[in-house]
CSV table of C-alpha atoms in Angstrom, one decimal:
chain,number,residue,atom,x,y,z
A,1,UNK,CA,19.4,20.9,-12.8
A,2,UNK,CA,16.5,23.2,-12.4
A,3,UNK,CA,14.1,22.8,-15.6
A,4,UNK,CA,13.0,26.4,-16.6
A,5,UNK,CA,9.2,26.8,-16.6
A,6,UNK,CA,7.2,28.6,-18.8
A,7,UNK,CA,8.7,28.5,-22.3
A,8,UNK,CA,7.7,24.9,-23.5
A,9,UNK,CA,7.4,24.9,-27.1
A,10,UNK,CA,8.8,28.3,-27.3
A,11,UNK,CA,12.0,29.6,-29.0
A,12,UNK,CA,14.3,31.3,-26.4
A,13,UNK,CA,17.5,33.1,-27.4
A,14,UNK,CA,20.7,32.7,-25.2
A,15,UNK,CA,23.5,35.2,-25.8
A,16,UNK,CA,26.8,34.4,-24.3
A,17,UNK,CA,27.7,30.7,-23.9
A,18,UNK,CA,30.0,30.6,-20.9
A,19,UNK,CA,29.3,28.7,-17.8
A,20,UNK,CA,25.9,30.5,-17.0
A,21,UNK,CA,24.9,30.6,-20.6
A,22,UNK,CA,25.3,27.0,-21.2
A,23,UNK,CA,23.6,26.2,-17.9
A,24,UNK,CA,20.7,28.2,-19.1
A,25,UNK,CA,20.6,26.5,-22.5
A,26,UNK,CA,20.4,23.2,-20.8
A,27,UNK,CA,17.9,24.1,-18.2
A,28,UNK,CA,15.7,25.8,-21.0
A,29,UNK,CA,15.6,22.4,-22.9
A,30,UNK,CA,15.0,20.4,-20.0
A,31,UNK,CA,11.9,22.7,-19.5
A,32,UNK,CA,10.5,21.8,-23.1
A,33,UNK,CA,12.0,25.2,-24.6
A,34,UNK,CA,14.1,25.4,-27.9
A,35,UNK,CA,17.1,27.2,-27.2
A,36,UNK,CA,18.7,29.5,-30.1
A,37,UNK,CA,22.3,30.1,-29.1
A,38,UNK,CA,25.0,32.8,-30.0
A,39,UNK,CA,28.3,33.9,-28.9
A,40,UNK,CA,30.7,35.8,-30.7
A,41,UNK,CA,33.5,33.2,-29.7
A,42,UNK,CA,33.6,30.5,-32.4
A,43,UNK,CA,35.0,28.0,-29.7
A,44,UNK,CA,32.2,28.7,-27.4
A,45,UNK,CA,29.8,28.1,-30.3
A,46,UNK,CA,31.5,24.8,-31.1
A,47,UNK,CA,31.1,23.7,-27.3
A,48,UNK,CA,27.1,24.5,-27.6
A,49,UNK,CA,26.9,22.8,-30.8
A,50,UNK,CA,28.7,19.4,-29.4
A,51,UNK,CA,25.9,19.5,-26.9
A,52,UNK,CA,23.2,19.6,-29.6
A,53,UNK,CA,22.3,23.3,-29.3
A,54,UNK,CA,21.6,25.1,-32.3
A,55,UNK,CA,23.5,28.4,-32.9
A,56,UNK,CA,22.1,31.1,-34.9
A,57,UNK,CA,23.6,34.7,-35.4
A,58,UNK,CA,21.3,36.7,-33.4
A,59,UNK,CA,23.0,39.9,-35.1
A,60,UNK,CA,21.3,39.3,-38.5
A,61,UNK,CA,18.0,40.9,-39.5
A,62,UNK,CA,14.9,39.0,-38.4
A,63,UNK,CA,16.8,37.2,-35.9
A,64,UNK,CA,14.2,37.7,-33.3
A,65,UNK,CA,11.3,36.6,-35.1
A,66,UNK,CA,9.4,34.1,-33.3
A,67,UNK,CA,11.6,34.4,-30.2
A,68,UNK,CA,9.8,34.5,-26.8
A,69,UNK,CA,12.5,36.0,-24.9
A,70,UNK,CA,16.4,36.7,-24.7
A,71,UNK,CA,18.6,35.4,-22.1
A,72,UNK,CA,22.0,37.4,-21.4
A,73,UNK,CA,25.0,36.2,-19.6
A,74,UNK,CA,26.3,38.7,-17.0
A,75,UNK,CA,29.2,40.2,-18.7
A,76,UNK,CA,27.3,41.5,-21.6
A,77,UNK,CA,26.2,45.0,-21.3
A,78,UNK,CA,22.5,45.6,-21.7
A,79,UNK,CA,22.3,49.4,-21.2
A,80,UNK,CA,25.7,51.1,-20.1
A,81,UNK,CA,28.2,52.1,-21.3
A,82,UNK,CA,26.1,51.1,-24.3
A,83,UNK,CA,23.8,48.1,-25.0
A,84,UNK,CA,25.3,45.1,-26.8
A,85,UNK,CA,24.1,45.1,-30.4
A,86,UNK,CA,22.1,41.9,-30.0
A,87,UNK,CA,20.4,43.2,-26.8
A,88,UNK,CA,19.7,46.3,-28.7
A,89,UNK,CA,17.9,44.3,-31.4
A,90,UNK,CA,15.9,42.3,-29.1
A,91,UNK,CA,14.7,45.6,-27.4
A,92,UNK,CA,13.7,47.0,-30.6
A,93,UNK,CA,11.9,43.8,-31.6
A,94,UNK,CA,9.8,43.9,-28.3
A,95,UNK,CA,11.4,40.8,-27.1
A,96,UNK,CA,11.9,40.7,-23.3
A,97,UNK,CA,15.4,40.4,-21.7
A,98,UNK,CA,16.2,38.4,-18.8
A,99,UNK,CA,19.0,36.2,-17.3
A,100,UNK,CA,19.7,33.1,-15.6
A,101,UNK,CA,19.0,34.5,-12.3
A,102,UNK,CA,15.5,35.5,-13.2
A,103,UNK,CA,14.9,32.0,-14.9
A,104,UNK,CA,15.9,30.3,-11.6
A,105,UNK,CA,13.5,32.3,-9.4
A,106,UNK,CA,10.5,31.7,-11.8
A,107,UNK,CA,11.4,28.1,-12.1
A,108,UNK,CA,12.6,27.0,-8.7
A,109,UNK,CA,9.4,26.0,-6.9
A,110,UNK,CA,7.4,22.9,-7.8
A,111,UNK,CA,4.2,20.9,-6.8
A,112,UNK,CA,6.3,18.4,-4.7
A,113,UNK,CA,6.8,21.3,-2.3
A,114,UNK,CA,3.4,20.7,-0.9
A,115,UNK,CA,4.8,17.3,0.3
A,116,UNK,CA,7.5,19.0,2.3
A,117,UNK,CA,7.5,19.6,6.0
A,118,UNK,CA,9.7,22.5,5.4
A,119,UNK,CA,10.0,24.3,1.9
A,120,UNK,CA,13.4,24.9,0.5
A,121,UNK,CA,14.7,28.4,1.2
A,122,UNK,CA,16.8,30.8,-0.8
A,123,UNK,CA,19.5,33.1,0.7
A,124,UNK,CA,20.8,35.5,-1.7
A,125,UNK,CA,23.8,37.7,-1.1
A,126,UNK,CA,24.9,40.9,-2.8
A,127,UNK,CA,27.3,43.7,-2.0
A,128,UNK,CA,30.6,45.3,-3.4
A,129,UNK,CA,33.0,43.5,-0.9
A,130,UNK,CA,32.6,40.3,1.1
A,131,UNK,CA,29.8,38.7,-0.8
A,132,UNK,CA,31.7,35.7,-1.7
A,133,UNK,CA,33.0,35.0,1.8
A,134,UNK,CA,29.7,35.8,3.2
A,135,UNK,CA,27.9,33.1,0.9
A,136,UNK,CA,30.4,30.7,1.3
A,137,UNK,CA,30.4,31.0,5.1
A,138,UNK,CA,26.5,30.8,5.3
A,139,UNK,CA,26.9,27.6,3.2
A,140,UNK,CA,29.5,26.3,5.6
A,141,UNK,CA,27.5,26.8,8.7
A,142,UNK,CA,24.5,25.3,7.4
A,143,UNK,CA,26.3,22.0,6.2
A,144,UNK,CA,28.1,21.9,9.4
A,145,UNK,CA,24.8,21.8,11.2
A,146,UNK,CA,23.5,19.1,9.1
A,147,UNK,CA,21.3,21.4,6.7
A,148,UNK,CA,21.0,20.2,3.2
A,149,UNK,CA,22.6,23.4,1.3
A,150,UNK,CA,23.9,24.2,-2.1
A,151,UNK,CA,26.0,27.2,-3.1
A,152,UNK,CA,25.7,28.8,-6.5
A,153,UNK,CA,25.5,32.0,-8.6
A,154,UNK,CA,28.5,34.1,-8.9
A,155,UNK,CA,30.4,31.6,-6.7
A,156,UNK,CA,30.4,27.7,-7.3
A,157,UNK,CA,27.9,26.4,-9.8
A,158,UNK,CA,25.4,28.3,-12.0
A,159,UNK,CA,22.0,28.8,-10.4
A,160,UNK,CA,20.4,26.5,-12.9
A,161,UNK,CA,23.0,23.9,-12.6
A,162,UNK,CA,22.1,23.0,-9.0
A,163,UNK,CA,19.6,20.2,-7.8
A,164,UNK,CA,16.2,20.9,-6.9
A,165,UNK,CA,15.4,21.8,-3.5
A,166,UNK,CA,14.5,19.2,-1.0
A,167,UNK,CA,12.7,19.2,2.5
A,168,UNK,CA,14.3,21.7,4.6
A,169,UNK,CA,17.0,22.6,2.0
A,170,UNK,CA,18.5,26.0,1.6
A,171,UNK,CA,20.1,27.6,-1.6
A,172,UNK,CA,22.8,30.1,-1.0
A,173,UNK,CA,23.3,32.3,-3.8
A,174,UNK,CA,26.1,34.9,-4.2
A,175,UNK,CA,24.8,37.6,-6.8
A,176,UNK,CA,26.8,40.5,-8.4
A,177,UNK,CA,25.3,43.7,-9.8
A,178,UNK,CA,25.5,42.4,-13.1
A,179,UNK,CA,23.1,39.6,-12.1
A,180,UNK,CA,20.9,41.6,-10.1
A,181,UNK,CA,20.3,44.6,-12.6
A,182,UNK,CA,18.6,42.6,-15.3
A,183,UNK,CA,16.7,39.6,-13.5
A,184,UNK,CA,12.9,40.0,-14.0
A,185,UNK,CA,12.4,37.8,-11.0
A,186,UNK,CA,14.1,38.3,-7.6
A,187,UNK,CA,12.4,36.6,-4.6
A,188,UNK,CA,14.7,35.2,-2.1
A,189,UNK,CA,13.7,34.2,1.3
A,190,UNK,CA,16.6,36.1,2.9
A,191,UNK,CA,18.6,38.9,1.2
A,192,UNK,CA,22.0,40.2,2.5
A,193,UNK,CA,23.6,43.4,1.7
A,194,UNK,CA,27.3,43.4,2.9
A,195,UNK,CA,28.4,47.0,2.0
A,196,UNK,CA,28.9,49.5,-1.0
A,197,UNK,CA,31.9,50.9,-2.5
A,198,UNK,CA,32.8,52.2,-5.9
A,199,UNK,CA,33.0,49.3,-8.5
A,200,UNK,CA,31.9,48.6,-12.1
A,201,UNK,CA,30.9,52.5,-12.3
A,202,UNK,CA,31.1,52.4,-16.3
A,203,UNK,CA,28.9,49.4,-16.5
A,204,UNK,CA,26.4,51.1,-14.2
A,205,UNK,CA,26.9,54.7,-15.3
A,206,UNK,CA,27.9,55.7,-11.6
A,207,UNK,CA,27.7,54.9,-8.3
A,208,UNK,CA,23.9,55.7,-8.3
A,209,UNK,CA,23.3,53.1,-10.9
A,210,UNK,CA,25.3,50.7,-9.2
A,211,UNK,CA,23.6,51.1,-6.0
A,212,UNK,CA,20.3,50.8,-7.9
A,213,UNK,CA,21.5,47.4,-9.3
A,214,UNK,CA,22.1,45.9,-5.7
A,215,UNK,CA,18.8,47.4,-4.5
A,216,UNK,CA,16.9,45.4,-6.9
A,217,UNK,CA,17.4,42.3,-5.0
A,218,UNK,CA,15.3,44.1,-2.1
A,219,UNK,CA,13.0,46.0,-4.2
A,220,UNK,CA,11.7,43.6,-6.9
A,221,UNK,CA,10.0,40.9,-4.8
A,222,UNK,CA,10.6,41.7,-1.0
A,223,UNK,CA,12.5,39.1,1.0
A,224,UNK,CA,10.8,37.8,4.2
A,225,UNK,CA,14.0,39.0,5.9
A,226,UNK,CA,16.9,41.4,4.9
A,227,UNK,CA,20.3,41.5,6.5
A,228,UNK,CA,21.8,45.0,5.8
A,229,UNK,CA,25.4,46.3,6.2
A,230,UNK,CA,24.6,50.0,7.6
A,231,UNK,CA,28.1,51.3,7.8
A,232,UNK,CA,27.8,53.3,4.5
A,233,UNK,CA,25.0,55.7,3.7
A,234,UNK,CA,23.4,53.4,1.1
A,235,UNK,CA,23.0,50.5,3.4
A,236,UNK,CA,21.4,52.8,6.2
A,237,UNK,CA,19.1,54.3,3.6
A,238,UNK,CA,18.2,50.8,2.1
A,239,UNK,CA,17.4,49.3,5.8
A,240,UNK,CA,15.2,52.5,6.3
A,241,UNK,CA,13.3,51.9,3.4
A,242,UNK,CA,12.7,48.2,4.1
A,243,UNK,CA,11.8,48.9,7.7
A,244,UNK,CA,8.3,49.7,9.2
A,245,UNK,CA,9.7,51.1,12.1
A,246,UNK,CA,12.6,50.9,15.0
A,247,UNK,CA,11.1,47.6,16.2
A,248,UNK,CA,10.7,45.9,12.7
A,249,UNK,CA,12.6,42.8,13.1
A,250,UNK,CA,12.3,41.8,9.5
A,251,UNK,CA,15.4,44.0,8.9
A,252,UNK,CA,18.4,42.8,10.6
A,253,UNK,CA,21.0,45.7,10.7
A,254,UNK,CA,24.9,44.8,10.6
A,255,UNK,CA,28.0,46.9,11.5
A,256,UNK,CA,31.7,46.7,12.3
A,257,UNK,CA,31.9,50.4,12.8
A,258,UNK,CA,29.8,51.0,15.9
A,259,UNK,CA,27.5,49.5,18.4
A,260,UNK,CA,23.9,49.4,17.2
A,261,UNK,CA,21.1,50.2,19.6
A,262,UNK,CA,17.4,50.2,19.4
A,263,UNK,CA,14.4,47.8,19.8
A,264,UNK,CA,14.9,46.0,16.5
A,265,UNK,CA,17.5,43.3,15.5
A,266,UNK,CA,21.1,44.1,15.3
A,267,UNK,CA,24.5,42.4,15.0
A,268,UNK,CA,27.6,44.2,15.2
A,269,UNK,CA,31.4,43.4,15.9
A,270,UNK,CA,33.6,45.7,18.0
A,271,UNK,CA,37.3,44.9,18.9
A,272,UNK,CA,36.8,41.3,17.7
A,273,UNK,CA,33.6,40.4,19.5
A,274,UNK,CA,30.3,39.7,17.7
A,275,UNK,CA,27.2,40.9,19.6
A,276,UNK,CA,23.5,40.2,18.7
A,277,UNK,CA,20.9,42.4,20.3
A,278,UNK,CA,17.1,42.0,19.6
A,279,UNK,CA,14.3,43.9,21.6
A,280,UNK,CA,17.1,45.7,23.3
A,281,UNK,CA,18.7,42.7,25.0
A,282,UNK,CA,21.7,40.7,24.0
A,283,UNK,CA,20.9,37.6,22.5
A,284,UNK,CA,24.3,36.4,21.5
A,285,UNK,CA,27.9,36.8,21.5
A,286,UNK,CA,31.1,35.3,19.7
A,287,UNK,CA,34.9,36.0,20.0
A,288,UNK,CA,36.1,36.4,16.4
A,289,UNK,CA,39.7,36.9,17.2
A,290,UNK,CA,40.7,33.2,17.4
A,291,UNK,CA,39.0,32.2,14.3
A,292,UNK,CA,42.0,32.0,11.8
A,293,UNK,CA,39.8,31.9,8.8
A,294,UNK,CA,38.4,35.3,9.3
A,295,UNK,CA,41.1,37.7,9.8
A,296,UNK,CA,40.2,41.4,10.2
A,297,UNK,CA,37.2,43.8,10.6
A,298,UNK,CA,36.2,43.1,6.9
A,299,UNK,CA,35.6,39.6,7.8
A,300,UNK,CA,34.1,40.4,11.1
A,301,UNK,CA,31.5,42.2,9.0
A,302,UNK,CA,31.1,38.8,6.8
A,303,UNK,CA,30.9,37.1,9.9
A,304,UNK,CA,28.1,39.3,11.3
A,305,UNK,CA,26.3,39.0,8.0
A,306,UNK,CA,26.3,35.3,7.8
A,307,UNK,CA,25.6,34.9,11.6
A,308,UNK,CA,22.4,37.0,11.1
A,309,UNK,CA,21.3,35.3,7.9
A,310,UNK,CA,21.5,31.9,9.7
A,311,UNK,CA,19.8,33.2,12.8
A,312,UNK,CA,16.9,34.2,10.7
A,313,UNK,CA,16.6,30.5,9.8
A,314,UNK,CA,16.5,29.6,13.5
A,315,UNK,CA,19.8,28.4,14.0
A,316,UNK,CA,21.3,28.9,17.8
A,317,UNK,CA,24.2,31.1,18.4
A,318,UNK,CA,26.4,28.6,19.8
A,319,UNK,CA,25.8,26.0,16.9
A,320,UNK,CA,26.6,29.0,14.6
A,321,UNK,CA,30.0,29.6,16.7
A,322,UNK,CA,31.1,26.1,16.4
A,323,UNK,CA,30.8,26.0,12.7
A,324,UNK,CA,32.6,29.3,12.4
A,325,UNK,CA,35.7,28.0,14.0
A,326,UNK,CA,36.0,25.3,11.2
A,327,UNK,CA,35.5,27.7,8.4
A,328,UNK,CA,38.7,27.3,6.2
A,329,UNK,CA,38.4,30.4,4.3
A,330,UNK,CA,38.0,31.0,0.7
A,331,UNK,CA,41.0,30.7,-1.9
A,332,UNK,CA,42.5,34.4,-2.9
A,333,UNK,CA,40.5,36.0,0.0
A,334,UNK,CA,42.8,36.7,2.9
A,335,UNK,CA,43.9,33.2,2.6
A,336,UNK,CA,46.9,32.1,4.6
A,337,UNK,CA,49.2,30.0,2.3
A,338,UNK,CA,52.3,29.4,4.2
A,339,UNK,CA,54.1,30.2,7.5
A,340,UNK,CA,57.9,29.9,7.7
A,341,UNK,CA,60.4,31.3,9.8
A,342,UNK,CA,57.9,33.3,11.8
A,343,UNK,CA,56.7,35.2,8.3
A,344,UNK,CA,52.9,34.7,7.3
A,345,UNK,CA,52.0,34.6,3.6
A,346,UNK,CA,48.7,35.8,2.6
A,347,UNK,CA,46.8,35.4,-0.5
A,348,UNK,CA,44.2,38.1,-1.1
A,349,UNK,CA,44.2,38.3,-5.0
A,350,UNK,CA,40.5,39.1,-4.7
A,351,UNK,CA,41.2,42.6,-3.5
A,352,UNK,CA,40.7,43.9,-7.0
A,353,UNK,CA,39.8,47.4,-5.9
A,354,UNK,CA,40.8,49.9,-3.3
A,355,UNK,CA,38.3,49.4,-0.6
A,356,UNK,CA,38.7,45.7,-0.5
A,357,UNK,CA,42.6,46.4,-0.4
A,358,UNK,CA,42.2,48.9,2.4
A,359,UNK,CA,40.2,46.2,4.6
A,360,UNK,CA,42.8,43.6,3.9
A,361,UNK,CA,45.7,46.2,4.9
A,362,UNK,CA,43.8,46.7,8.3
A,363,UNK,CA,43.7,43.0,9.0
A,364,UNK,CA,47.4,42.3,9.4
A,365,UNK,CA,50.7,43.9,11.1
A,366,UNK,CA,54.0,44.6,9.8
A,367,UNK,CA,53.0,44.2,6.3
A,368,UNK,CA,55.2,43.6,3.2
A,369,UNK,CA,52.8,44.4,0.5
A,370,UNK,CA,52.4,43.2,-3.1
A,371,UNK,CA,50.2,45.3,-5.1
A,372,UNK,CA,49.5,46.5,-8.6
A,373,UNK,CA,47.9,45.7,-11.8
A,374,UNK,CA,45.2,47.3,-13.9
A,375,UNK,CA,43.9,50.5,-12.0
A,376,UNK,CA,40.3,51.0,-11.6
A,377,UNK,CA,38.3,54.2,-12.0
A,378,UNK,CA,39.0,56.5,-9.0
A,379,UNK,CA,42.6,56.1,-8.6
A,380,UNK,CA,44.5,54.6,-5.6
A,381,UNK,CA,44.8,57.7,-3.2
A,382,UNK,CA,42.6,56.1,-0.5
A,383,UNK,CA,45.3,53.6,-0.3
A,384,UNK,CA,47.8,55.9,1.3
A,385,UNK,CA,46.1,56.7,4.5
A,386,UNK,CA,45.1,53.2,5.2
A,387,UNK,CA,48.9,52.0,4.9
A,388,UNK,CA,50.1,52.5,8.2
A,389,UNK,CA,51.3,49.0,8.8
A,390,UNK,CA,53.0,48.6,5.5
A,391,UNK,CA,56.7,48.2,5.7
A,392,UNK,CA,57.4,48.3,2.0
A,393,UNK,CA,55.4,47.9,-1.1
A,394,UNK,CA,56.4,45.5,-3.9
A,395,UNK,CA,54.7,46.8,-7.2
A,396,UNK,CA,53.6,44.5,-9.9
A,397,UNK,CA,51.9,45.1,-13.5
A,398,UNK,CA,52.6,46.8,-16.8
A,399,UNK,CA,52.1,50.2,-15.1
A,400,UNK,CA,54.0,49.3,-12.0
A,401,UNK,CA,55.9,52.4,-12.0
A,402,UNK,CA,53.1,54.9,-12.4
A,403,UNK,CA,51.3,52.7,-9.5
A,404,UNK,CA,54.4,53.2,-7.3
A,405,UNK,CA,54.7,56.8,-7.8
A,406,UNK,CA,51.2,57.2,-6.3
A,407,UNK,CA,52.0,55.3,-3.1
A,408,UNK,CA,53.5,57.8,-0.1
A,409,UNK,CA,55.7,54.9,1.2
A,410,UNK,CA,58.8,52.9,0.6
A,411,UNK,CA,57.8,51.2,-2.8
A,412,UNK,CA,59.8,49.2,-5.2
A,413,UNK,CA,58.8,48.6,-8.8
A,414,UNK,CA,58.9,44.7,-9.4
A,415,UNK,CA,56.7,44.3,-12.3
A,416,UNK,CA,56.4,40.5,-12.2
A,417,UNK,CA,55.0,38.5,-9.4
A,418,UNK,CA,58.2,36.5,-9.4
A,419,UNK,CA,60.4,39.5,-8.7
A,420,UNK,CA,58.0,41.0,-6.2
A,421,UNK,CA,57.9,37.6,-4.1
A,422,UNK,CA,61.8,37.0,-4.2
A,423,UNK,CA,62.3,40.5,-3.0
A,424,UNK,CA,59.4,40.3,-0.3
A,425,UNK,CA,60.6,37.1,1.0
A,426,UNK,CA,64.4,38.2,1.2
A,427,UNK,CA,63.4,41.4,3.2
A,428,UNK,CA,61.0,39.7,5.5
A,429,UNK,CA,61.5,39.3,9.2
A,430,UNK,CA,59.9,37.3,11.9
A,431,UNK,CA,56.2,38.6,12.9
A,432,UNK,CA,55.9,40.2,9.6
A,433,UNK,CA,53.1,39.4,6.8
A,434,UNK,CA,53.8,39.1,3.0
A,435,UNK,CA,50.5,40.1,1.8
A,436,UNK,CA,49.1,39.9,-1.8
A,437,UNK,CA,46.3,42.5,-2.1
A,438,UNK,CA,46.6,44.2,-5.5
A,439,UNK,CA,43.9,47.0,-5.3
A,440,UNK,CA,43.6,46.4,-9.0
A,441,UNK,CA,42.2,44.2,-11.6
A,442,UNK,CA,44.4,41.4,-13.0
A,443,UNK,CA,43.8,41.6,-16.8
A,444,UNK,CA,47.0,43.3,-17.6
A,445,UNK,CA,49.2,40.2,-16.8
A,446,UNK,CA,46.7,37.3,-16.0
A,447,UNK,CA,43.2,36.2,-17.4
A,448,UNK,CA,41.4,36.5,-13.9
A,449,UNK,CA,42.4,37.0,-10.1
A,450,UNK,CA,42.6,33.6,-9.4
A,451,UNK,CA,45.4,32.9,-11.9
A,452,UNK,CA,47.3,35.8,-10.2
A,453,UNK,CA,46.6,34.4,-6.7
A,454,UNK,CA,47.9,31.0,-7.9
A,455,UNK,CA,51.2,32.5,-9.4
A,456,UNK,CA,51.8,34.3,-6.0
A,457,UNK,CA,51.1,31.0,-4.2
A,458,UNK,CA,53.5,28.9,-6.5
A,459,UNK,CA,56.1,31.7,-6.2
A,460,UNK,CA,56.1,31.6,-2.5
A,461,UNK,CA,56.2,27.9,-2.4
A,462,UNK,CA,59.2,28.0,-4.7
A,463,UNK,CA,60.9,30.7,-2.8
A,464,UNK,CA,60.5,28.8,0.6
A,465,UNK,CA,61.3,25.4,-1.0
A,466,UNK,CA,58.3,23.8,-0.6
């Protein structure tokens, strides 16, 4: 646990008592603060009270009298589409609003660091797609090479729930836009921006607000090194803002769309080969094609970003390459769950938006595609031009018929996962891939994308008789 500093003897309100909220309450108490907790869900309040936390309705008049600050969980809106009433009340009372990420960065360092040979480092990863894989890949590389490392944030443990940093240790944080947009302190040593595509637009009041939330990771404190995917206009703009000139190697530019040139520091992948150039000379190269845990161009982008982050810490190219080959992949992200009779079954339930689904579709050949769910803003038209390898679509979800009508390919309305998997298995031939890449949210049929992916995996195993 990271005890929170700066609030000893003060009351701090905590809104939202899920994983991050409860971890924040514990860390505040460990630092001498008095947490005052609230969640609209009675079961969540009961769990907090079982741990000895006081729960008080923060919606009542005068609830913020004597409160030093309000800590808000990531899923609770503070501005768009409209502020949560508790957040609005705090702002009206002049009470600062923060989150667990802000508390982490203000509390992570300590006087014991003066005795370390190498102070702990923080690598923070954000972006629209690939940030989970990139963060997990960085963590994997570090642990495989003998570095003490922890993985937290939007993946793994809550940031305040991790152990204090040791000599030479590295904290790898995956941060969503919900987390970066509100944190009052953001000071990683290395910050990574994977890419940007439309997502969560209602929460951020449009693409500009969404990019602004991501950009805060680089603008609020200023990392020592920034790894920036420059294949979209926003990434190129961000790299330009952070750089002092073409040779400024504090910015490492990453691409899977083109070869990068110039006197600076670049890492790019073309035709399955990763290349690192620095000061106009090649400094490293890796053949990514044989790495089963990283299929497709989108995973090659993740590999480039993770490679660049680890190189910024001084790891050698060949050491990183060896670690890449042992990376098993993340559940629900281009995860190969079975291979039978020449057919490969891939679970990419995390492909919850069109852009991530497009990347999954480009990673495989001869695809029997299971898709559908709760459509996100912007529609699914972009899928049609990217589905050249799709032999047939098997559409799930409550609005499966409407989803299928928008596809310009052979599409069968299945509605349920069981029916989709049964038909896809029956139709498949050797050399083909049955791919779950929904291009939609899961909430019409499942609690989350993990549950959807687990259902797919179980249905596949059932059909294959495993």
